[in-house]
Amino acid sequence: MTNDNIITTDVVIVGAGPCGLFAVFELGLLDIRAHLVDILPKVGGQCAELYPEKPIYDIPGFPVVTGQGLVDNLIEQIKPFGPTFHLNQMIQALEPTGTAEAPRFRVVTDAGTVFDTKTVLIAAGGGSFQPKKPPIPGIDAYEGKSGGGAGVFYAVRKMEAFRGRDVLIVGGGDSALDWTLNLQPIARRVTLMHRRDDFRAAPHSVEQMRALVASGQMDMKLGQVTGLRGEGATLEAAICRDAAGETFEIACDTLLPFFGLTMKLGPIADWGLNLNENLIPADTEKFETSTPGIFAIGDINTYPGKLKLILSGFHEAALAAQKVHRYVYPDKRLTFQYTTSSTSLQKKLGVA
Amino acid sequence: MHVRVVDREGEERELEALEGWRLMEIIRDWGLPIKAECGGACACATCHVYVAQDWVEKLHPPREDELDRLDEAYDVRPNSRLACQILFSPELDGLTVVLAPELA
Ligand SMILES: Cc1cc2nc3c(=O)[nH]c(=O)nc-3n(C[C@H](O)[C@H](O)[C@H](O)COP(=O)(O)OP(=O)(O)OC[C@H]3O[C@@H](n4cnc5c(N)ncnc54)[C@H](O)[C@@H]3O)c2cc1C
Ligand code: FES
C-alpha cells in the first residue's frame, strides 16, 4: 500500500454505537474531526442491531425513545461535524508508532483501509457484530479461510466467487433471501433451506424467491442442516432433517448459513490493552487506557462502579474528548464553554 | 417453586425459581451457561431451550416474534422455546428444560 492511501487524522473511533456517535459531538466541539469504523453495514451498534423498535426510558431528557430513534437523533446531532464513516469494516490491527507524550497509531481494517492517527477512541461495546456459526459437526474443515476448505461462508464479500457453484443458503431472514436472489443468476444452482414455510424477510423478496422456485430456476427446501459430507476440505453435500424427522441430503459445494449476528470481542484482544474479563480498564478522569492516546468508552470499558448504560457512555465521551484535545492541540488552551451561550461553539454547530 | 434444567453435558439441576422472573433470568442467575446476549429482548435466540414433552402444552404458546427469532437458533425442534419469553408462575413449578446447543 502506498502512502497516498493512508488516511491521516486526529482520532479514529472504533465502533459506531451510540457512544462512538456521541463522541463525534464532544470531539467536534473541540475542533477534532473523527473517522468511525464499524463492522456493521449501518451505524447505531446494539440500539440499531438488537432493539431498533424497543423503547428506552433512561436517556436524560427523553421520557421514551426507541433504539433507532435515539440513533437517528444522534446522527442529526453530529451532522455539523461531518464525521466520516467506514462501515462494513473491522479494525484488525492497532500499533503504536509514536511516543507517550506524542502518541501516534497505525490502524488497519480488514478491508485494507489504513489510518495514521494521533489518538484512538475504542467504543466497541460488546465487540464486533459477527455472523453466528452453527455447531454443525465438522463444519470447521469446510470453512473458507486459509488452511481450511472453501465451502462454508458466513458472509459474501465478492459475488463472483460463487459463479458456477452449487450453493445452499440456510435461513429465513433478509440476509438469506437477499443473497438467494443475488446469487441465483450467478451460481450454477441455488437452494434455499429454511426450517418452516414462513419467512420473516421482506415480503417482496419472498415473493421473488417463490416465483423463481415456481419457474424452476432455483429450489426451496424445508428442513435444517444437521451434518456435512465431503472428502477432506471439499464440501459435497449437506445432511438435513425435515419437520417429520426424516433425513435427506442436498448436493452442494457451497454452504451459506445465516443465523443472525453475535458480539465477539475480536481483534481488540491483540492490541496490548491489559484486558480484564474481555473489558478494557480505563481511568475515570479521562477514560484513557494503559496505553497513552488510546481511550475506551461505553460498554467496552471497565472501572470501579461501571454501569453499562448509554448515559454513562455519553459522560465518558465528554471527558475523553478533553484529553484527546491535549494530544491533538498540545499548545492550545481549552476553555470550558456552554453550547447555550458560546458564540464560538454555536458557529461550530452552524447555528450562529 | 423449582425448575429442572439439564445442561449441555446432560447434568440435571434443580433451581429455585421466582414468580414473575423469566426462565432465562433464573437459569442465568444460577450461573448456568446461557448466553442470553440481548438480555431478554427476543432479539438473539441465544436463550434457546427444549421443553420436556409433558410441559409443552402447559406453556402459553409462543408469539409470532418468538417463532421468528427461533429461526436464528440451531437444531430447532417442536418443543423449542426461547427461555426469555417464558414468565415463571406457580403453575410452572417442576418445569423441566434442556439447554439447546450454542452457536459460536
Ligand atoms: C435489548 C437491550 C436493551 C437495552 N436497553 C437499554 C436501556 O434501556 N438503557 C440503556 O442505557 N442501555 C440499554 N442497553 C444497553 C445499551 O444498548 C448499550 O449500553 C450501548 O449500546 C453501548 O453502546 P456502545 O456505543 O458502547 O457499544 P455498542 O452499541 O455495542 O456498539 C459497538 C459497535 O462497535 C462495533 N465494533 C466492535 N469492535 C469493532 C472492530 N474491531 N471493528 C469495527 N467495529 C467494531 C460493533 O460492531 C458495534 O456496532 C440495552 C441493550 C440491549 C441489548
Ligand atoms: S435472551 Fe435474547 S432472545 Fe432470549
Short mmCIF file of C-alpha atoms and ligand atoms in Angstrom, two decimals:
data_model
loop_
_atom_site.label_atom_id
_atom_site.label_comp_id
_atom_site.label_asym_id
_atom_site.label_seq_id
_atom_site.Cartn_x
_atom_site.Cartn_y
_atom_site.Cartn_z
CA MET A 1 0.00 0.00 0.00
CA THR A 2 1.36 3.45 -0.91
CA ASN A 3 1.33 6.49 1.35
CA ASP A 4 -1.44 8.08 -0.72
CA ASN A 5 -3.89 5.54 0.59
CA ILE A 6 -3.20 6.29 4.22
CA ILE A 7 -5.79 8.47 5.93
CA THR A 8 -4.12 10.90 8.31
CA THR A 9 -6.42 12.03 11.11
CA ASP A 10 -6.66 13.15 14.73
CA VAL A 11 -8.91 10.40 16.02
CA VAL A 12 -10.21 7.05 14.87
CA ILE A 13 -13.30 5.80 16.70
CA VAL A 14 -13.64 2.02 16.87
CA GLY A 15 -17.38 1.30 16.73
CA ALA A 16 -20.33 3.47 15.65
CA GLY A 17 -22.67 2.56 18.50
CA PRO A 18 -24.41 5.31 20.49
CA CYS A 19 -21.26 6.12 22.48
CA GLY A 20 -18.99 6.33 19.41
CA LEU A 21 -21.58 8.56 17.74
CA PHE A 22 -21.89 10.93 20.68
CA ALA A 23 -18.09 11.13 20.94
CA VAL A 24 -18.15 12.74 17.48
CA PHE A 25 -20.19 15.57 19.01
CA GLU A 26 -17.96 16.14 22.03
CA LEU A 27 -14.81 15.97 19.88
CA GLY A 28 -16.39 18.21 17.26
CA LEU A 29 -16.99 20.98 19.81
CA LEU A 30 -13.24 20.87 20.41
CA ASP A 31 -12.44 21.12 16.67
CA ILE A 32 -11.47 17.46 16.36
CA ARG A 33 -12.80 15.60 13.33
CA ALA A 34 -13.39 11.88 13.59
CA HIS A 35 -13.30 8.79 11.41
CA LEU A 36 -15.57 5.99 12.63
CA VAL A 37 -15.22 2.35 11.69
CA ASP A 38 -17.86 -0.33 12.24
CA ILE A 39 -18.13 -3.88 11.02
CA LEU A 40 -21.89 -3.48 10.63
CA PRO A 41 -23.30 -2.03 7.40
CA LYS A 42 -25.14 0.56 9.50
CA VAL A 43 -24.49 2.83 12.47
CA GLY A 44 -26.08 2.53 15.92
CA GLY A 45 -24.46 -0.57 17.46
CA GLN A 46 -26.72 -2.57 19.78
CA CYS A 47 -29.53 0.01 19.60
CA ALA A 48 -29.87 -0.40 15.85
CA GLU A 49 -28.98 -4.07 15.58
CA LEU A 50 -30.65 -5.64 18.62
CA TYR A 51 -33.57 -3.41 19.55
CA PRO A 52 -34.38 -0.73 16.96
CA GLU A 53 -38.08 -0.74 17.81
CA LYS A 54 -37.90 -1.21 21.57
CA PRO A 55 -38.34 1.76 23.86
CA ILE A 56 -35.54 3.17 26.05
CA TYR A 57 -36.72 5.10 29.11
CA ASP A 58 -33.49 6.28 30.70
CA ILE A 59 -31.95 8.68 28.22
CA PRO A 60 -31.86 12.01 30.07
CA GLY A 61 -34.38 14.40 28.57
CA PHE A 62 -36.25 11.72 26.61
CA PRO A 63 -39.08 10.12 28.58
CA VAL A 64 -39.14 7.49 25.86
CA VAL A 65 -37.19 6.94 22.65
CA THR A 66 -36.73 3.79 20.55
CA GLY A 67 -33.31 2.32 19.83
CA GLN A 68 -33.42 3.50 16.23
CA GLY A 69 -34.97 6.83 17.24
CA LEU A 70 -32.00 7.54 19.51
CA VAL A 71 -29.56 6.65 16.74
CA ASP A 72 -31.38 8.89 14.24
CA ASN A 73 -31.26 11.77 16.72
CA LEU A 74 -27.53 11.25 17.33
CA ILE A 75 -26.86 11.29 13.59
CA GLU A 76 -28.78 14.57 13.35
CA GLN A 77 -26.89 15.99 16.31
CA ILE A 78 -23.41 15.19 14.93
CA LYS A 79 -24.15 16.28 11.36
CA PRO A 80 -22.38 19.68 11.77
CA PHE A 81 -19.13 17.84 12.43
CA GLY A 82 -19.18 15.81 9.22
CA PRO A 83 -17.82 12.53 10.55
CA THR A 84 -16.50 10.03 8.03
CA PHE A 85 -17.97 6.54 8.34
CA HIS A 86 -16.17 3.43 7.22
CA LEU A 87 -18.84 0.75 7.52
CA ASN A 88 -18.64 -2.97 6.74
CA GLN A 89 -15.07 -2.92 8.02
CA MET A 90 -13.50 -4.36 11.13
CA ILE A 91 -10.48 -2.76 12.74
CA GLN A 92 -7.96 -5.53 12.72
CA ALA A 93 -4.62 -4.07 13.78
CA LEU A 94 -3.60 -1.21 16.02
CA GLU A 95 0.09 -0.44 16.57
CA PRO A 96 1.70 2.48 18.32
CA THR A 97 4.11 4.45 16.14
CA GLY A 98 4.67 7.45 18.41
CA THR A 99 5.69 8.17 21.99
CA ALA A 100 3.78 8.51 25.27
CA GLU A 101 3.97 12.31 25.03
CA ALA A 102 3.10 12.46 21.33
CA PRO A 103 1.18 9.27 20.61
CA ARG A 104 0.51 8.11 17.06
CA PHE A 105 -1.02 4.93 15.83
CA ARG A 106 -1.27 2.93 12.66
CA VAL A 107 -4.75 1.44 12.42
CA VAL A 108 -5.66 -1.09 9.74
CA THR A 109 -9.06 -2.54 8.82
CA ASP A 110 -9.80 -5.93 7.29
CA ALA A 111 -10.79 -4.12 4.09
CA GLY A 112 -7.31 -2.61 3.81
CA THR A 113 -8.10 0.95 4.98
CA VAL A 114 -5.08 2.36 6.81
CA PHE A 115 -5.18 5.29 9.24
CA ASP A 116 -2.30 7.29 10.66
CA THR A 117 -3.90 8.84 13.74
CA LYS A 118 -2.91 10.76 16.83
CA THR A 119 -5.46 9.05 19.09
CA VAL A 120 -7.85 6.10 19.11
CA LEU A 121 -11.20 6.03 20.90
CA ILE A 122 -12.43 2.49 21.43
CA ALA A 123 -16.23 2.46 21.64
CA ALA A 124 -16.54 -1.19 20.70
CA GLY A 125 -19.41 -2.11 23.03
CA GLY A 126 -19.74 -5.88 23.38
CA GLY A 127 -17.35 -6.37 20.48
CA SER A 128 -17.79 -6.74 16.74
CA PHE A 129 -21.13 -7.95 15.48
CA GLN A 130 -20.21 -11.08 13.53
CA PRO A 131 -22.22 -13.87 11.91
CA LYS A 132 -23.12 -16.76 14.21
CA LYS A 133 -21.64 -20.12 13.34
CA PRO A 134 -23.97 -23.10 13.65
CA PRO A 135 -22.38 -26.00 15.57
CA ILE A 136 -22.73 -28.46 12.68
CA PRO A 137 -20.28 -31.31 13.36
CA GLY A 138 -17.13 -30.95 11.23
CA ILE A 139 -18.08 -27.52 9.81
CA ASP A 140 -14.62 -26.03 10.54
CA ALA A 141 -12.93 -28.21 7.94
CA TYR A 142 -15.02 -26.69 5.15
CA GLU A 143 -14.82 -23.05 6.21
CA GLY A 144 -13.50 -20.65 3.59
CA LYS A 145 -10.32 -19.44 5.22
CA SER A 146 -6.63 -20.00 4.79
CA GLY A 147 -5.72 -23.56 5.62
CA GLY A 148 -9.37 -24.67 5.57
CA GLY A 149 -11.74 -25.56 2.80
CA ALA A 150 -13.69 -23.22 0.58
CA GLY A 151 -17.20 -24.48 1.04
CA VAL A 152 -18.71 -22.70 4.04
CA PHE A 153 -19.03 -18.90 4.15
CA TYR A 154 -20.78 -16.66 6.67
CA ALA A 155 -20.77 -13.57 4.50
CA VAL A 156 -20.44 -12.71 0.84
CA ARG A 157 -17.53 -10.42 0.05
CA LYS A 158 -17.29 -10.97 -3.72
CA MET A 159 -20.27 -12.40 -5.56
CA GLU A 160 -18.02 -13.58 -8.42
CA ALA A 161 -16.51 -16.16 -6.08
CA PHE A 162 -19.84 -18.02 -6.24
CA ARG A 163 -20.09 -18.22 -10.03
CA GLY A 164 -20.89 -21.70 -11.26
CA ARG A 165 -21.26 -23.12 -7.77
CA ASP A 166 -23.97 -25.26 -6.23
CA VAL A 167 -24.98 -23.03 -3.36
CA LEU A 168 -27.09 -23.97 -0.35
CA ILE A 169 -28.33 -20.97 1.61
CA VAL A 170 -29.84 -21.55 5.06
CA GLY A 171 -32.14 -19.09 6.82
CA GLY A 172 -35.40 -17.19 6.56
CA GLY A 173 -34.42 -13.57 7.17
CA ASP A 174 -33.32 -10.74 4.91
CA SER A 175 -29.69 -11.86 4.59
CA ALA A 176 -30.72 -15.34 3.44
CA LEU A 177 -33.32 -14.06 0.98
CA ASP A 178 -31.18 -11.20 -0.37
CA TRP A 179 -28.25 -13.48 -1.10
CA THR A 180 -30.54 -16.11 -2.59
CA LEU A 181 -31.82 -13.54 -5.07
CA ASN A 182 -28.39 -12.03 -5.75
CA LEU A 183 -26.55 -15.30 -6.24
CA GLN A 184 -29.29 -17.10 -8.19
CA PRO A 185 -28.22 -15.63 -11.58
CA ILE A 186 -24.53 -16.30 -10.90
CA ALA A 187 -24.48 -19.70 -9.22
CA ARG A 188 -25.00 -22.97 -11.07
CA ARG A 189 -27.91 -23.75 -8.78
CA VAL A 190 -29.19 -22.11 -5.63
CA THR A 191 -31.16 -23.96 -2.98
CA LEU A 192 -32.71 -22.07 -0.09
CA MET A 193 -33.44 -24.07 3.02
CA HIS A 194 -35.48 -22.87 5.95
CA ARG A 195 -36.93 -24.73 8.90
CA ARG A 196 -40.52 -23.67 8.19
CA ASP A 197 -42.56 -22.34 5.29
CA ASP A 198 -42.79 -18.88 6.81
CA PHE A 199 -40.15 -16.26 6.10
CA ARG A 200 -39.57 -13.15 8.18
CA ALA A 201 -37.66 -11.47 5.33
CA ALA A 202 -39.19 -8.58 3.37
CA PRO A 203 -42.35 -9.87 1.63
CA HIS A 204 -41.30 -8.73 -1.86
CA SER A 205 -38.05 -10.75 -1.63
CA VAL A 206 -40.04 -13.78 -0.50
CA GLU A 207 -42.38 -13.34 -3.49
CA GLN A 208 -39.45 -13.09 -5.89
CA MET A 209 -37.92 -16.22 -4.41
CA ARG A 210 -41.20 -18.15 -4.72
CA ALA A 211 -41.53 -17.05 -8.35
CA LEU A 212 -38.04 -18.36 -9.13
CA VAL A 213 -38.92 -21.66 -7.48
CA ALA A 214 -42.20 -21.86 -9.45
CA SER A 215 -40.38 -21.32 -12.75
CA GLY A 216 -37.80 -23.97 -11.87
CA GLN A 217 -34.86 -21.57 -11.62
CA MET A 218 -33.99 -22.45 -8.04
CA ASP A 219 -35.03 -24.82 -5.26
CA MET A 220 -36.57 -24.26 -1.86
CA LYS A 221 -36.47 -26.98 0.79
CA LEU A 222 -37.91 -27.09 4.28
CA GLY A 223 -35.57 -28.50 6.89
CA GLN A 224 -32.42 -27.94 8.92
CA VAL A 225 -28.81 -28.86 8.28
CA THR A 226 -27.54 -31.44 10.78
CA GLY A 227 -24.32 -32.55 9.13
CA LEU A 228 -21.94 -32.09 6.20
CA ARG A 229 -20.33 -34.61 3.89
CA GLY A 230 -17.29 -34.32 1.65
CA GLU A 231 -13.77 -35.65 1.14
CA GLY A 232 -11.18 -33.67 3.13
CA ALA A 233 -11.99 -29.98 2.89
CA THR A 234 -14.23 -30.29 -0.19
CA LEU A 235 -17.90 -29.97 0.59
CA GLU A 236 -20.15 -32.36 -1.38
CA ALA A 237 -23.48 -32.40 0.40
CA ALA A 238 -25.42 -31.19 3.40
CA ILE A 239 -27.23 -33.73 5.53
CA CYS A 240 -30.61 -32.36 6.51
CA ARG A 241 -33.65 -33.18 8.59
CA ASP A 242 -37.22 -32.26 7.71
CA ALA A 243 -40.02 -31.36 10.12
CA ALA A 244 -41.11 -35.01 10.36
CA GLY A 245 -37.59 -36.01 11.41
CA GLU A 246 -36.71 -37.68 8.08
CA THR A 247 -33.13 -37.31 6.89
CA PHE A 248 -32.26 -36.20 3.36
CA GLU A 249 -29.24 -34.84 1.53
CA ILE A 250 -28.74 -31.78 -0.64
CA ALA A 251 -25.77 -31.89 -3.01
CA CYS A 252 -23.82 -28.64 -2.77
CA ASP A 253 -20.25 -27.39 -2.88
CA THR A 254 -21.04 -24.19 -1.02
CA LEU A 255 -22.99 -23.51 2.17
CA LEU A 256 -24.04 -20.05 3.38
CA PRO A 257 -25.68 -20.29 6.82
CA PHE A 258 -27.46 -17.14 8.05
CA PHE A 259 -28.27 -17.45 11.76
CA GLY A 260 -28.02 -13.80 12.72
CA LEU A 261 -25.20 -11.97 14.46
CA THR A 262 -23.44 -12.25 17.77
CA MET A 263 -20.97 -9.92 19.51
CA LYS A 264 -17.39 -11.15 19.57
CA LEU A 265 -14.52 -9.28 21.16
CA GLY A 266 -12.46 -9.92 18.04
CA PRO A 267 -9.07 -8.33 17.33
CA ILE A 268 -9.24 -5.94 20.33
CA ALA A 269 -7.71 -8.76 22.38
CA ASP A 270 -4.46 -8.36 20.42
CA TRP A 271 -3.89 -4.64 20.97
CA GLY A 272 -1.90 -4.98 24.21
CA LEU A 273 -4.53 -3.33 26.44
CA ASN A 274 -4.37 -5.41 29.68
CA LEU A 275 -7.92 -6.68 29.28
CA ASN A 276 -9.93 -7.62 32.33
CA GLU A 277 -12.55 -10.28 31.51
CA ASN A 278 -12.78 -9.03 27.93
CA LEU A 279 -13.23 -5.42 29.06
CA ILE A 280 -10.73 -2.59 28.77
CA PRO A 281 -9.76 -0.97 32.07
CA ALA A 282 -9.86 2.84 31.85
CA ASP A 283 -9.33 5.63 34.36
CA THR A 284 -12.37 7.69 35.33
CA GLU A 285 -10.85 11.10 34.76
CA LYS A 286 -10.20 10.86 31.04
CA PHE A 287 -11.15 7.27 30.18
CA GLU A 288 -7.69 6.57 28.88
CA THR A 289 -6.39 3.00 28.79
CA SER A 290 -2.99 1.71 29.89
CA THR A 291 -1.67 2.94 26.51
CA PRO A 292 -1.48 6.76 26.36
CA GLY A 293 -3.51 8.03 23.42
CA ILE A 294 -5.92 5.07 23.41
CA PHE A 295 -9.26 5.73 25.12
CA ALA A 296 -12.12 3.35 25.93
CA ILE A 297 -15.74 4.48 26.39
CA GLY A 298 -19.14 2.80 26.57
CA ASP A 299 -19.85 -0.88 27.21
CA ILE A 300 -16.29 -1.99 26.37
CA ASN A 301 -14.60 -0.28 29.32
CA THR A 302 -14.47 -1.14 32.99
CA TYR A 303 -13.69 0.81 36.16
CA PRO A 304 -14.98 0.67 39.74
CA GLY A 305 -18.72 1.34 39.71
CA LYS A 306 -19.13 1.00 35.94
CA LEU A 307 -22.73 0.79 34.72
CA LYS A 308 -23.28 -0.40 31.17
CA LEU A 309 -25.72 2.35 30.33
CA ILE A 310 -25.85 4.64 27.35
CA LEU A 311 -25.85 7.72 29.58
CA SER A 312 -22.59 6.61 31.24
CA GLY A 313 -21.01 6.26 27.80
CA PHE A 314 -22.07 9.80 26.89
CA HIS A 315 -20.40 11.19 30.01
CA GLU A 316 -17.28 9.17 29.28
CA ALA A 317 -17.18 10.58 25.73
CA ALA A 318 -17.22 14.16 27.03
CA LEU A 319 -14.33 13.56 29.43
CA ALA A 320 -12.23 11.57 26.99
CA ALA A 321 -12.57 14.35 24.40
CA GLN A 322 -10.84 16.79 26.77
CA LYS A 323 -7.71 14.65 26.90
CA VAL A 324 -7.83 13.87 23.19
CA HIS A 325 -7.69 17.65 22.70
CA ARG A 326 -4.42 17.80 24.69
CA TYR A 327 -2.81 15.32 22.30
CA VAL A 328 -4.21 16.86 19.14
CA TYR A 329 -3.56 20.52 20.04
CA PRO A 330 -0.79 20.37 22.65
CA ASP A 331 -0.30 24.15 22.56
CA LYS A 332 -3.93 25.24 22.71
CA ARG A 333 -5.60 26.07 25.98
CA LEU A 334 -9.02 24.57 26.48
CA THR A 335 -11.68 26.83 27.98
CA PHE A 336 -14.91 25.50 29.37
CA GLN A 337 -17.95 26.73 27.42
CA TYR A 338 -21.69 26.14 27.23
CA THR A 339 -23.39 25.46 23.90
CA THR A 340 -26.19 27.73 25.15
CA SER A 341 -24.09 30.84 25.43
CA SER A 342 -20.84 30.38 23.49
CA THR A 343 -20.93 32.00 20.04
CA SER A 344 -17.80 30.09 19.13
CA LEU A 345 -19.46 26.73 19.87
CA GLN A 346 -22.62 27.83 18.10
CA LYS A 347 -20.60 28.70 14.99
CA LYS A 348 -19.18 25.17 15.00
CA LEU A 349 -22.72 23.84 15.27
CA GLY A 350 -23.74 26.04 12.36
CA VAL A 351 -26.44 27.87 14.33
CA ALA A 352 -24.74 31.23 14.98
CA MET B 1 -41.08 -23.35 43.19
CA HIS B 2 -38.46 -25.10 41.12
CA VAL B 3 -37.32 -25.57 37.58
CA ARG B 4 -35.19 -28.51 36.44
CA VAL B 5 -32.51 -27.64 33.93
CA VAL B 6 -30.41 -30.15 32.02
CA ASP B 7 -27.15 -28.58 30.78
CA ARG B 8 -25.31 -29.42 27.58
CA GLU B 9 -23.27 -32.11 29.35
CA GLY B 10 -26.50 -33.83 30.37
CA GLU B 11 -26.30 -32.90 34.04
CA GLU B 12 -29.65 -32.08 35.62
CA ARG B 13 -30.03 -29.41 38.29
CA GLU B 14 -32.99 -28.22 40.28
CA LEU B 15 -33.05 -24.44 40.55
CA GLU B 16 -35.19 -22.36 42.81
CA ALA B 17 -37.49 -20.23 40.70
CA LEU B 18 -39.17 -16.94 41.49
CA GLU B 19 -42.58 -15.86 40.32
CA GLY B 20 -42.50 -13.12 37.71
CA TRP B 21 -38.93 -13.90 36.63
CA ARG B 22 -38.21 -15.01 33.12
CA LEU B 23 -36.96 -18.56 32.80
CA MET B 24 -33.83 -17.18 31.10
CA GLU B 25 -33.09 -14.94 34.10
CA ILE B 26 -33.47 -17.83 36.53
CA ILE B 27 -31.09 -20.01 34.54
CA ARG B 28 -28.59 -17.17 34.10
CA ASP B 29 -28.71 -16.06 37.73
CA TRP B 30 -27.90 -19.58 38.90
CA GLY B 31 -24.77 -19.38 36.77
CA LEU B 32 -25.71 -21.94 34.13
CA PRO B 33 -24.25 -21.35 30.66
CA ILE B 34 -26.98 -19.47 28.83
CA LYS B 35 -25.66 -16.58 26.73
CA ALA B 36 -28.87 -14.51 26.55
CA GLU B 37 -26.95 -11.88 24.65
CA CYS B 38 -29.85 -9.45 24.14
CA GLY B 39 -30.91 -9.61 27.76
CA GLY B 40 -34.39 -10.90 27.02
CA ALA B 41 -35.44 -8.66 24.12
CA CYS B 42 -36.27 -11.66 21.90
CA ALA B 43 -33.53 -10.39 19.61
CA CYS B 44 -30.76 -13.01 19.73
CA ALA B 45 -32.09 -16.59 20.17
CA THR B 46 -29.16 -17.39 22.47
CA CYS B 47 -31.53 -18.49 25.26
CA HIS B 48 -32.86 -21.48 23.26
CA VAL B 49 -34.12 -24.41 25.35
CA TYR B 50 -36.04 -27.63 24.74
CA VAL B 51 -39.07 -28.04 26.97
CA ALA B 52 -39.83 -31.53 28.33
CA GLN B 53 -42.61 -33.10 26.24
CA ASP B 54 -45.20 -33.21 29.04
CA TRP B 55 -44.73 -29.47 29.63
CA VAL B 56 -45.07 -28.23 26.05
CA GLU B 57 -48.85 -27.96 26.20
CA LYS B 58 -48.87 -26.34 29.63
CA LEU B 59 -46.91 -23.27 28.50
CA HIS B 60 -48.57 -20.35 26.75
CA PRO B 61 -47.89 -20.80 23.02
CA PRO B 62 -45.02 -18.79 21.51
CA ARG B 63 -45.87 -15.42 19.98
CA GLU B 64 -45.04 -14.58 16.39
CA ASP B 65 -41.80 -12.75 17.28
CA GLU B 66 -40.56 -15.72 19.29
CA LEU B 67 -41.19 -18.08 16.35
CA ASP B 68 -39.42 -15.64 14.03
CA ARG B 69 -36.43 -15.37 16.33
CA LEU B 70 -36.19 -19.16 16.70
CA ASP B 71 -35.10 -19.10 13.04
CA GLU B 72 -31.71 -17.96 14.34
CA ALA B 73 -31.35 -20.93 16.70
CA TYR B 74 -29.70 -24.24 15.81
CA ASP B 75 -31.46 -27.61 15.76
CA VAL B 76 -34.94 -26.24 16.41
CA ARG B 77 -37.47 -28.88 17.48
CA PRO B 78 -41.22 -28.79 18.03
CA ASN B 79 -40.52 -28.31 21.76
CA SER B 80 -38.06 -25.44 21.24
CA ARG B 81 -38.65 -22.20 23.15
CA LEU B 82 -36.76 -19.02 23.95
CA ALA B 83 -36.32 -19.02 27.72
CA CYS B 84 -36.60 -15.23 27.91
CA GLN B 85 -40.19 -15.43 26.66
CA ILE B 86 -41.38 -17.70 29.48
CA LEU B 87 -42.51 -15.88 32.60
CA PHE B 88 -42.36 -18.05 35.71
CA SER B 89 -45.56 -18.61 37.67
CA PRO B 90 -46.67 -21.18 40.28
CA GLU B 91 -48.27 -23.36 37.57
CA LEU B 92 -44.80 -23.92 36.12
CA ASP B 93 -43.42 -25.46 39.34
CA GLY B 94 -41.46 -28.53 38.26
CA LEU B 95 -40.95 -27.46 34.64
CA THR B 96 -38.06 -29.29 33.01
CA VAL B 97 -35.97 -27.83 30.19
CA VAL B 98 -32.78 -28.80 28.35
CA LEU B 99 -30.24 -26.18 27.21
CA ALA B 100 -30.01 -26.29 23.40
CA PRO B 101 -26.66 -26.29 21.56
CA GLU B 102 -24.93 -22.91 21.30
CA LEU B 103 -23.89 -21.19 18.11
CA ALA B 104 -20.32 -19.92 18.15
C1 LIG C 1 -32.20 -5.33 24.47
C2 LIG C 1 -31.34 -4.27 25.07
C3 LIG C 1 -31.93 -3.22 25.74
C4 LIG C 1 -31.16 -2.21 26.29
N1 LIG C 1 -31.78 -1.18 26.95
C5 LIG C 1 -31.04 -0.16 27.45
C6 LIG C 1 -31.67 0.92 28.13
O1 LIG C 1 -32.90 0.96 28.29
N2 LIG C 1 -30.87 1.95 28.58
C7 LIG C 1 -29.51 1.95 28.44
O2 LIG C 1 -28.85 2.90 28.84
N3 LIG C 1 -28.88 0.90 27.81
C8 LIG C 1 -29.63 -0.14 27.32
N4 LIG C 1 -29.00 -1.20 26.72
C9 LIG C 1 -27.52 -1.19 26.65
C10 LIG C 1 -27.03 -0.26 25.53
O3 LIG C 1 -27.58 -0.66 24.28
C11 LIG C 1 -25.53 -0.29 25.49
O4 LIG C 1 -25.05 0.20 26.71
C12 LIG C 1 -24.99 0.58 24.35
O5 LIG C 1 -25.40 0.09 23.10
C13 LIG C 1 -23.49 0.63 24.40
O6 LIG C 1 -23.06 1.48 23.38
P1 LIG C 1 -21.60 1.39 22.79
O7 LIG C 1 -21.53 2.50 21.79
O8 LIG C 1 -20.62 1.36 23.90
O9 LIG C 1 -21.49 -0.05 22.09
P2 LIG C 1 -22.39 -0.88 21.06
O10 LIG C 1 -23.76 -0.35 20.96
O11 LIG C 1 -22.20 -2.30 21.44
O12 LIG C 1 -21.67 -0.61 19.66
C14 LIG C 1 -20.35 -1.04 19.45
C15 LIG C 1 -20.08 -1.15 17.96
O13 LIG C 1 -18.70 -1.38 17.75
C16 LIG C 1 -18.53 -2.27 16.68
N5 LIG C 1 -17.19 -2.87 16.79
C17 LIG C 1 -16.64 -3.51 17.85
N6 LIG C 1 -15.38 -3.88 17.59
C18 LIG C 1 -15.11 -3.46 16.34
C19 LIG C 1 -13.95 -3.55 15.49
N7 LIG C 1 -12.82 -4.13 15.91
N8 LIG C 1 -14.03 -3.03 14.25
C20 LIG C 1 -15.18 -2.42 13.80
N9 LIG C 1 -16.29 -2.31 14.56
C21 LIG C 1 -16.25 -2.82 15.82
C22 LIG C 1 -19.67 -3.24 16.84
O14 LIG C 1 -19.95 -3.90 15.62
C23 LIG C 1 -20.80 -2.31 17.31
O15 LIG C 1 -21.59 -1.86 16.24
C24 LIG C 1 -29.75 -2.23 26.17
C25 LIG C 1 -29.14 -3.29 25.49
C26 LIG C 1 -29.91 -4.30 24.93
C27 LIG C 1 -29.25 -5.41 24.20
S1 FES C 2 -32.20 -13.51 25.56
FE1 FES C 2 -32.07 -12.89 23.51
S2 FES C 2 -33.78 -13.89 22.65
FE2 FES C 2 -33.86 -14.50 24.69
#
